[in-house]
CSV table of C-alpha atoms in Angstrom, one decimal:
chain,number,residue,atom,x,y,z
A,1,UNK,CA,0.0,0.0,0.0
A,2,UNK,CA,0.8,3.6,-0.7
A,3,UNK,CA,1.9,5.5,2.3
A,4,UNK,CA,1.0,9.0,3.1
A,5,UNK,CA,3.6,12.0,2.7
A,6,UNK,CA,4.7,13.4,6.0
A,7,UNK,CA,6.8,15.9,6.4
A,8,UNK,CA,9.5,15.3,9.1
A,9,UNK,CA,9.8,16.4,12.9
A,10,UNK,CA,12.5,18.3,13.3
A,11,UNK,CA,14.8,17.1,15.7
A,12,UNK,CA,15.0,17.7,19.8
A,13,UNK,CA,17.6,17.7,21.9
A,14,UNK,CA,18.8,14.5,23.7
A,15,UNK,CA,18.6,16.1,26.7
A,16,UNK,CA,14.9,16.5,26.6
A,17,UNK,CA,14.5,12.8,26.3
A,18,UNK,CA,16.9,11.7,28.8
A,19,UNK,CA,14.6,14.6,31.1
A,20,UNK,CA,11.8,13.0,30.8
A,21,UNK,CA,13.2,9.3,31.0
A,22,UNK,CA,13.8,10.3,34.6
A,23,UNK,CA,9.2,10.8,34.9
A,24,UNK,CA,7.5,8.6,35.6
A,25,UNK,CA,4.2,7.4,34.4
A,26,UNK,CA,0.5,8.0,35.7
A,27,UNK,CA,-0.7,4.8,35.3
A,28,UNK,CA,2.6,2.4,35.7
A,29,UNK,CA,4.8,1.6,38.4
A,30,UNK,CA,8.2,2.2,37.7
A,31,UNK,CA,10.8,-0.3,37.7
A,32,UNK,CA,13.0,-1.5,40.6
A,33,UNK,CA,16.5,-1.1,39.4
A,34,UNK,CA,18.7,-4.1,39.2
A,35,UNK,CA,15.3,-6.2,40.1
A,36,UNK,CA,15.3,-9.6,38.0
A,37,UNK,CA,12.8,-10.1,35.3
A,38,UNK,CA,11.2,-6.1,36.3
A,39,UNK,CA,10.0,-3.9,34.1
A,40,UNK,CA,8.1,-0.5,34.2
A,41,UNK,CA,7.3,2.6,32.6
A,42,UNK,CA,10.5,5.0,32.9
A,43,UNK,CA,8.5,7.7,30.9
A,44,UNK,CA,10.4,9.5,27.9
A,45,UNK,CA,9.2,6.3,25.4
A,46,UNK,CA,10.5,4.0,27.3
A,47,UNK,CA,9.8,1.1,29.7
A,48,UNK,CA,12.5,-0.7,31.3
A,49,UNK,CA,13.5,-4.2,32.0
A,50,UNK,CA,16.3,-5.4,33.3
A,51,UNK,CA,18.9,-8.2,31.6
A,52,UNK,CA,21.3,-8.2,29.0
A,53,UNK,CA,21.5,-8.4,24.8
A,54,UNK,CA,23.3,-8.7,22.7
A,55,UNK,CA,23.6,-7.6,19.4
A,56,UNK,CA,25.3,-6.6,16.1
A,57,UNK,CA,25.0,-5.9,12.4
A,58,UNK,CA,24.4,-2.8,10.2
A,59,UNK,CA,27.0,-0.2,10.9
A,60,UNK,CA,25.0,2.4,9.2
A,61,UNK,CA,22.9,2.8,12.2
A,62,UNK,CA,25.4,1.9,15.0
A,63,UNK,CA,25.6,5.7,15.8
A,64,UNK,CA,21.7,6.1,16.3
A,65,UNK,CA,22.3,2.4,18.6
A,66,UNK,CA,24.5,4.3,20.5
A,67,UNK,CA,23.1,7.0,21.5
A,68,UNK,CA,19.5,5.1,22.2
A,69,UNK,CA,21.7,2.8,24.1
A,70,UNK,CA,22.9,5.2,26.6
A,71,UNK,CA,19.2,6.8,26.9
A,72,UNK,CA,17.8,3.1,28.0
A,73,UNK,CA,20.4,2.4,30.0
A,74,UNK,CA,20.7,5.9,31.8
A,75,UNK,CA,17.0,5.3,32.8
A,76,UNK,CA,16.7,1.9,33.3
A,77,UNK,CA,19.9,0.8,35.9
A,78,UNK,CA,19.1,-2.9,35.1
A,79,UNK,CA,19.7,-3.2,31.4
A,80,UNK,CA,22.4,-3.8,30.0
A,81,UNK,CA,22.8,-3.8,25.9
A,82,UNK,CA,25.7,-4.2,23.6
A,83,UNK,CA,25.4,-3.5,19.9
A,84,UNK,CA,28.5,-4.0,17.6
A,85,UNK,CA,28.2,-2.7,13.8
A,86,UNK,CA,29.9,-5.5,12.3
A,87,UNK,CA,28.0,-5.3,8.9
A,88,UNK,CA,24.8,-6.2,8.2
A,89,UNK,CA,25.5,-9.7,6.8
A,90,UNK,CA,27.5,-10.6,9.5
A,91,UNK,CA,24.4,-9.6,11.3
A,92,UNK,CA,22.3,-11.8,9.8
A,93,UNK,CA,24.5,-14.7,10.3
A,94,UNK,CA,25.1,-13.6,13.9
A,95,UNK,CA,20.8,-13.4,14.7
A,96,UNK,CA,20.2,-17.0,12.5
A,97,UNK,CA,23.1,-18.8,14.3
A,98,UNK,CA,21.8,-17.7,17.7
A,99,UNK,CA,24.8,-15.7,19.0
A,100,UNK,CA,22.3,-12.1,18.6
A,101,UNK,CA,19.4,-11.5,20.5
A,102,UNK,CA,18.1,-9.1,17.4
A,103,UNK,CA,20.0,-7.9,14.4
A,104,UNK,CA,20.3,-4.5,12.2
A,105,UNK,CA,20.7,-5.1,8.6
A,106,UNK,CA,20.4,-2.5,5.7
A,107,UNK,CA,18.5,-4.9,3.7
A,108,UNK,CA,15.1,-7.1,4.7
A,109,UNK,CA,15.6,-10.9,4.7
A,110,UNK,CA,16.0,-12.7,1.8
A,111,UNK,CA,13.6,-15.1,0.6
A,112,UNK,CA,15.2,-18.5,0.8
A,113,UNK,CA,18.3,-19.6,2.8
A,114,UNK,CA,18.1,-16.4,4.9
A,115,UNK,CA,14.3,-16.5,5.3
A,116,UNK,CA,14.8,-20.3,6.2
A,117,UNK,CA,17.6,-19.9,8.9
A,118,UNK,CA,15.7,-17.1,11.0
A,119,UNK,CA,12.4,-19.0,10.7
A,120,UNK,CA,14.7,-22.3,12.7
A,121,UNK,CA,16.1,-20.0,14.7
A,122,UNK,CA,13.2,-18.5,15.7
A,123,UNK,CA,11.5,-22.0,16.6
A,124,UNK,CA,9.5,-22.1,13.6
A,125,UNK,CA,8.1,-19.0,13.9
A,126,UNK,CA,8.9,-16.0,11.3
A,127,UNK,CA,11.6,-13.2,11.9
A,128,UNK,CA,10.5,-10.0,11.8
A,129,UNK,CA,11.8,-6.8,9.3
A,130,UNK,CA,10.7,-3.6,11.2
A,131,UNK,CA,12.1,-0.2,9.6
A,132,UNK,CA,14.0,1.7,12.8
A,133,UNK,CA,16.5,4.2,10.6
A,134,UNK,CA,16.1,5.8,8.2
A,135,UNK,CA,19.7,6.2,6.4
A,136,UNK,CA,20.3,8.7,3.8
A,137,UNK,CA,23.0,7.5,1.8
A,138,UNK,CA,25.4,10.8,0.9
A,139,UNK,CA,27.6,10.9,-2.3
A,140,UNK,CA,30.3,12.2,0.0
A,141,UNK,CA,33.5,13.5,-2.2
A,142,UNK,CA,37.2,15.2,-1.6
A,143,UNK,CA,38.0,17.5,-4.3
A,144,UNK,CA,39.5,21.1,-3.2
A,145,UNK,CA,37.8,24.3,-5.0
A,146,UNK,CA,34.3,22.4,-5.9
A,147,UNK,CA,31.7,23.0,-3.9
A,148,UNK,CA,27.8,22.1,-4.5
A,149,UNK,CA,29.0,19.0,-6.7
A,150,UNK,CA,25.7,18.0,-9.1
A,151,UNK,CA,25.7,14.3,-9.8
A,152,UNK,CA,23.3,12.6,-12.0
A,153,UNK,CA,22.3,8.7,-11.6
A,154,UNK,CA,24.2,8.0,-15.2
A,155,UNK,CA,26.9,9.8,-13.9
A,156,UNK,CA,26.7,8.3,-11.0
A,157,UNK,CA,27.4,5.0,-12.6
A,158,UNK,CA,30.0,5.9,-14.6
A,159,UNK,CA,32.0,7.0,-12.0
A,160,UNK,CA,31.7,3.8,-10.2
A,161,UNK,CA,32.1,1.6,-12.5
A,162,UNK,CA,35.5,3.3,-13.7
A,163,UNK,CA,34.0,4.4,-17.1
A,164,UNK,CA,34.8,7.8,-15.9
A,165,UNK,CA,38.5,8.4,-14.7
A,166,UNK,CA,39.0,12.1,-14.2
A,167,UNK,CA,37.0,14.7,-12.5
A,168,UNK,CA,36.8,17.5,-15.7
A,169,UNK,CA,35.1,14.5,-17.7
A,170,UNK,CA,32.7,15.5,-20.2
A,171,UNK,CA,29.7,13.9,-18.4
A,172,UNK,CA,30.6,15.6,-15.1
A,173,UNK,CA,31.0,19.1,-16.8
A,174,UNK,CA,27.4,18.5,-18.1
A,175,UNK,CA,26.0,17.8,-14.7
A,176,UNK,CA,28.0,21.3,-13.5
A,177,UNK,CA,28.0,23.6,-16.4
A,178,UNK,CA,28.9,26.3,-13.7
A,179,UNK,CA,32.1,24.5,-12.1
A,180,UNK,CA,35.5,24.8,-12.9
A,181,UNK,CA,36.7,20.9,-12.8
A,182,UNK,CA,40.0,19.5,-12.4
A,183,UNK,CA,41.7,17.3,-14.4
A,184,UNK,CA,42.3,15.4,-11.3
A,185,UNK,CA,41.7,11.4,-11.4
A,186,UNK,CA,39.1,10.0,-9.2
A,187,UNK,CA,38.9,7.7,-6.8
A,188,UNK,CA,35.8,6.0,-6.2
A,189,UNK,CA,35.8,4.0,-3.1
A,190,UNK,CA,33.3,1.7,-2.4
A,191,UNK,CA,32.5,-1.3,0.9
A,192,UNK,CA,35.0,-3.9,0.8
A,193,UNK,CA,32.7,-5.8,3.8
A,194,UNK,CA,29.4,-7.6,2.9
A,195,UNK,CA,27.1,-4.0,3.0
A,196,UNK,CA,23.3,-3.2,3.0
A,197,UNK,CA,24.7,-0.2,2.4
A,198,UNK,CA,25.9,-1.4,-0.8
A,199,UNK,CA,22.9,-3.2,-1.7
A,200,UNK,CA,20.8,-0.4,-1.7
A,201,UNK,CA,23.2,1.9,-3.7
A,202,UNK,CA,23.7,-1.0,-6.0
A,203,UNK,CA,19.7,-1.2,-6.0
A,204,UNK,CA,19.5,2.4,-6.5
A,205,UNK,CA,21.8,2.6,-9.3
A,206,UNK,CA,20.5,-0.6,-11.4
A,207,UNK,CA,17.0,1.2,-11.1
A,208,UNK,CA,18.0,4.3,-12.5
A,209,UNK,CA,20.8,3.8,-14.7
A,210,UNK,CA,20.6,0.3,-15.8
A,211,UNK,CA,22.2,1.3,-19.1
A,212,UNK,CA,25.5,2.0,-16.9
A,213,UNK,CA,25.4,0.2,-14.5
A,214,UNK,CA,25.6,-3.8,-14.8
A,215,UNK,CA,26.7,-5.5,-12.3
A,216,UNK,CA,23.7,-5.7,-10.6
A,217,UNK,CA,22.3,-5.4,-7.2
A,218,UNK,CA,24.2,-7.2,-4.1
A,219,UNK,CA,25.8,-6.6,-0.4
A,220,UNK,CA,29.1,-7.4,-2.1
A,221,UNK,CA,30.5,-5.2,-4.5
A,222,UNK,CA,30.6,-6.3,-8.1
A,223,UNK,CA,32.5,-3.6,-10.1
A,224,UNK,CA,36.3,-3.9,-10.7
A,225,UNK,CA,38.6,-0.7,-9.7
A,226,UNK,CA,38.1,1.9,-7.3
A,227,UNK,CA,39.4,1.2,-3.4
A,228,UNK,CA,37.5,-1.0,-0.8
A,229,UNK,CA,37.5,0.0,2.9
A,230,UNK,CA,36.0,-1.6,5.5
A,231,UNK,CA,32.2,-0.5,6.9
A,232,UNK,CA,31.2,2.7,7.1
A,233,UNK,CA,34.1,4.7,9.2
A,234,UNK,CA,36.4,3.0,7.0
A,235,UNK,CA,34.9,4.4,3.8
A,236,UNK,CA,34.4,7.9,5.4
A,237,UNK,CA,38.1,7.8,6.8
A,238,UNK,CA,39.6,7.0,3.3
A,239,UNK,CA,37.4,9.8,1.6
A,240,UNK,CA,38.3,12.6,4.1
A,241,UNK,CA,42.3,11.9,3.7
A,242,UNK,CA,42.0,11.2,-0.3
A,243,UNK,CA,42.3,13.8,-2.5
A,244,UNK,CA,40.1,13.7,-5.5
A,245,UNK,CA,38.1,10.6,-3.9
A,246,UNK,CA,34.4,10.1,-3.9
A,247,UNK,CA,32.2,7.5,-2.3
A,248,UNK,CA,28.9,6.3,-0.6
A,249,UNK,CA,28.5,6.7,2.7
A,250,UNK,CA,25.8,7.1,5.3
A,251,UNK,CA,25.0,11.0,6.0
A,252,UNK,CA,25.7,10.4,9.7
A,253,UNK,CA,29.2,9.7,8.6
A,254,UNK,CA,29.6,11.9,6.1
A,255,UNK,CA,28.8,14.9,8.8
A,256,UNK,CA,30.8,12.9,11.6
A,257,UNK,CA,33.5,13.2,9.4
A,258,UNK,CA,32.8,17.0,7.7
A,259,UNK,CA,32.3,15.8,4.2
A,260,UNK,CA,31.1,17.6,1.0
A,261,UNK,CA,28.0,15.9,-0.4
A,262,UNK,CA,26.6,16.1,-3.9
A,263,UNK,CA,23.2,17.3,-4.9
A,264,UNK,CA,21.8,14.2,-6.3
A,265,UNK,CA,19.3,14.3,-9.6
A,266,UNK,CA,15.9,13.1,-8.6
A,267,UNK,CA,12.9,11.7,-10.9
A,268,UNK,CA,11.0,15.0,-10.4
A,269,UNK,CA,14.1,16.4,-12.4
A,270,UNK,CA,16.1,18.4,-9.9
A,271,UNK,CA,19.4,18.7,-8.3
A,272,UNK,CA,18.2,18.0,-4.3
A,273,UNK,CA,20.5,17.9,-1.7
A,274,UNK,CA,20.7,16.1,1.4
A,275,UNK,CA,18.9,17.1,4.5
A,276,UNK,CA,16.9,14.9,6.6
A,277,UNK,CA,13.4,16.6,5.3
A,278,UNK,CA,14.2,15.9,1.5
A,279,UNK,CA,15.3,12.0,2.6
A,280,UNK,CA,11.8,11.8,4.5
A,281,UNK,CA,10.0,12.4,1.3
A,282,UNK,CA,12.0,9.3,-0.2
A,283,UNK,CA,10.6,6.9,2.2
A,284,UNK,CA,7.1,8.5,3.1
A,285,UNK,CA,6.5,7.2,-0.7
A,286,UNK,CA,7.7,3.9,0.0
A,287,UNK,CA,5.4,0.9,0.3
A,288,UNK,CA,4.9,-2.1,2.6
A,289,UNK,CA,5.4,-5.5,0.5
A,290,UNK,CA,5.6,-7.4,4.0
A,291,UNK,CA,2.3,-9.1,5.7
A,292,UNK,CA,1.2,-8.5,8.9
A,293,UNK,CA,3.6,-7.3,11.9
A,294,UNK,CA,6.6,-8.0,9.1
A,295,UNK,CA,7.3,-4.3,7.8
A,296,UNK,CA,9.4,-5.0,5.0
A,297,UNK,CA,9.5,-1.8,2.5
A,298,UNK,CA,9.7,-1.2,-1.0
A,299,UNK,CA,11.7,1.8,-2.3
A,300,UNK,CA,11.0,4.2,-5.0
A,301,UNK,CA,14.4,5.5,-6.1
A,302,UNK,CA,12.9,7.3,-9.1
A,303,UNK,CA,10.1,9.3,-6.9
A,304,UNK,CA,9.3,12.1,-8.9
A,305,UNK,CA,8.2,13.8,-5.5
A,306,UNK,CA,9.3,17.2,-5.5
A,307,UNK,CA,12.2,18.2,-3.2
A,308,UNK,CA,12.8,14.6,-2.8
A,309,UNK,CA,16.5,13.1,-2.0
A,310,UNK,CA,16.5,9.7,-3.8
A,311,UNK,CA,19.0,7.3,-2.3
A,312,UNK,CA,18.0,6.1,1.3
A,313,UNK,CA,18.4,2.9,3.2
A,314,UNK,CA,16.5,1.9,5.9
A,315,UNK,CA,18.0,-0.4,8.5
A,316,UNK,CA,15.8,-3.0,10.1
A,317,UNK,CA,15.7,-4.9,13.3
A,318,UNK,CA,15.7,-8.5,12.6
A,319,UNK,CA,13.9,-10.1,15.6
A,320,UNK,CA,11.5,-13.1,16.1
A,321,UNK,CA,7.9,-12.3,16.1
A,322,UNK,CA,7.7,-15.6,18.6
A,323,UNK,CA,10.9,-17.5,20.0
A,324,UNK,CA,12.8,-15.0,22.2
A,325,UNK,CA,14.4,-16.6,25.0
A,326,UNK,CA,12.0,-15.9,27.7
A,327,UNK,CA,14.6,-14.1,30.2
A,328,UNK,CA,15.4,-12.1,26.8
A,329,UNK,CA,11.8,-11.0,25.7
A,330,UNK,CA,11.1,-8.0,28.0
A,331,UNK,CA,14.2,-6.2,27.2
A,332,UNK,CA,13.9,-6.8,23.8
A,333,UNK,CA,10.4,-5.3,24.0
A,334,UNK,CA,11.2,-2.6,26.2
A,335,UNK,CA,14.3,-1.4,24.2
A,336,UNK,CA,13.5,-1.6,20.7
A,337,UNK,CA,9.7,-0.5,21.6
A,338,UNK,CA,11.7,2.5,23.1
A,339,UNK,CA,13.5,3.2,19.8
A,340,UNK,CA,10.5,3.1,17.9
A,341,UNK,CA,8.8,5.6,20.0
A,342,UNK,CA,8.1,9.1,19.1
A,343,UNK,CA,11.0,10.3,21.8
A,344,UNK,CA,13.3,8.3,20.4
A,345,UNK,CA,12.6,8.6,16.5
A,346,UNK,CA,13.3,12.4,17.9
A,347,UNK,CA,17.3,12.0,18.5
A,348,UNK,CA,17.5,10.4,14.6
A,349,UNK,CA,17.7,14.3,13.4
A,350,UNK,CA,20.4,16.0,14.7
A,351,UNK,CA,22.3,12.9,14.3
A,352,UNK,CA,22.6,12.6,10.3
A,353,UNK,CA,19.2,10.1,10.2
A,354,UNK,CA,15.7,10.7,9.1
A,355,UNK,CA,12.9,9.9,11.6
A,356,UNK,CA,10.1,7.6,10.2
A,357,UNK,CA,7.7,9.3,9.1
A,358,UNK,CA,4.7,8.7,11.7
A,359,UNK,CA,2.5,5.9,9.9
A,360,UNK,CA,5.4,3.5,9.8
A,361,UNK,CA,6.7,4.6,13.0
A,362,UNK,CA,3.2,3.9,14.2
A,363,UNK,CA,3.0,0.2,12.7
A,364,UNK,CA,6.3,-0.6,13.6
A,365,UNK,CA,5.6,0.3,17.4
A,366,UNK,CA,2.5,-1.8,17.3
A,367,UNK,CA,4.7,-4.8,15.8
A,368,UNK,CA,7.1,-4.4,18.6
A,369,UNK,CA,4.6,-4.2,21.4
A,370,UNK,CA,2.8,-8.1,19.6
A,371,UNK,CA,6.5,-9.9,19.8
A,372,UNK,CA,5.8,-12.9,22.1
């Protein structure tokens, strides 16, 4: 189904989240700290319980797990969480081998082998997909004297799949008939790890510039050339000491690390660049393909929305819908039901993410709150 526009909430400060994490609620008793098995209503979206998880995966959202992280755990003494962005097939291998509680992962399960494992290890139940960040993906690039870089999908494809060597290329010059280019080689570095975050660029870039691009959608990349790094902070590290490099990276990274992004060319025809508004757009248009509390999404990369940045991931949790361990299920509840709460889609924002927009947010709260 086709979900309703929203524009996006702007962002609060953590500090009036962890504030109200110290309140109470009305109707709830709070918590005993360090009390096995308790849980209680904390306030500030969330409700504590007390244990430990552990988990890893997509390290595209590993700075939004952090800071969540230290908001639980700040108001709830008796919780104790560990997320490690390993990758997000790494991930997925940690959740269906048993060795993660819950996974992140920059792409929804695969039908088959993937499917298969998380249904075993979920003890025959399904594994969930719920949408938690939403990722804008920046072109982030190093290339002294240009700024406001215009990049169109084609373009785009060229570059990474080494049919374009040097910046002042004819194609590049078209995109920025304004610019004054060097003849500077490029270096286009790309995920040397198994990536969601190079599945959906992949994605992105097979849907708009198939002509270009040919190798394809996939977590491992395909094209030959260009540098490999590993995850994110290694791609963002290579492009902020590389001259004349350019790259995908997540936006938190790109402004953790002060990077120039391009404007990207949308399917509404303009050069949009990347804010957390114009990436809301992108996946307020998206639609649900899973079934019930499963909240896979399907990505319009062409959206000819106006104002609309085009290439987003979103990183999912990857939990069981039944199958928790049972001295595991109220933490996973209470934390992930926290981070899918308006307070905490609040801290996405100012931290390079887009908060869902409110009727996925919505669903995927309700999803949470039915694990079992």
């Amino acid at each position: 189904m086709n979900l309703k526009r929203h524009g996006l909430i702007a962002g609060i400060a953590i500090t009036a989240t962890l504030a109200l994490a110290a309140c109470g609620s009305d109707n709830e008793t709070p918590s005993t700290p360090g009390a096995a098995g308790s849980s209680g209503a904390a306030g500030g979206g969330i409700t504590c319980a007390t244990g430990s998880l552990t988990s890893q995966g997509s390290s595209a959202q590993k700075n939004a797990m952090d800071e969540w992280i230290k908001a639980y755990q700040q108001a709830c003494s008796g919780a104790k969480i560990d997320y490690q962005g390993t990758g997000s097939g790494a991930g997925i291998t940690a959740f269906n081998g048993g060795t993660a509680d819950f996974a992140g992962s920059d792409s929804s399960l695969k039908d088959g082998d993937e499917t298969t494992k998380s249904t075993a290890r979920c003890g025959g139940n399904p594994a969930l997909n719920l949408p938690m960040v939403t990722g804008p993906i920046a072109i982030a690039y190093n290339l002294d004297g240009v700024k406001d870089l215009q990049l169109k999908p084609a373009t785009l494809a060229k570059i990474f799949s080494g049919s374009i060597k040097t910046w002042d290329d004819a194609a590049i010059k078209a995109d920025n008939p304004s610019a004054t280019l060097p003849s500077t080689p490029i270096l286009a570095v790309h995920r040397a790890d198994s990536s969601g975050t190079t599945e959906n660029f992949t994605d992105y870039l097979t849907k708009t510039a198939a002509s270009d691009w040919t190798f394809g959608k996939d977590k491992v990349w395909k094209a030959q050339g260009g540098q490999g790094e590993q995850k994110s902070d290694g791609v963002a590290a290579a492009l902020k000491k590389s001259a004349g490099s350019i790259g995908y990276v997540e936006w938190s990274f790109a402004k953790t690390n002060s990077l120039a992004t391009a404007k990207v060319y949308n399917g509404a025809g303009e050069f949009t660049a990347l804010t957390g508004e114009a990436a809301g757009k992108t996946v307020a248009g998206a639609k649900i393909t899973g079934t019930g509390d499963d909240l896979k999404l399907s990505i319009d990369y062409a959206t000819k929305e106006a104002g609309a940045y085009p290439i987003i991931l979103v990183t999912y949790e990857i939990v069981c819908s039944k199958g928790t361990a049972a001295d595991k299920l109220a933490l996973v509840k209470g934390f992930l039901g926290y981070t899918a709460s308006a307070d905490g889609q609040k801290l996405l924002d100012k931290l390079g993410y887009a908060p869902l927009p409110e009727t996925v947010r919505a669903k995927v709260e309700t999803s949470v709150k039915n694990l079992a």
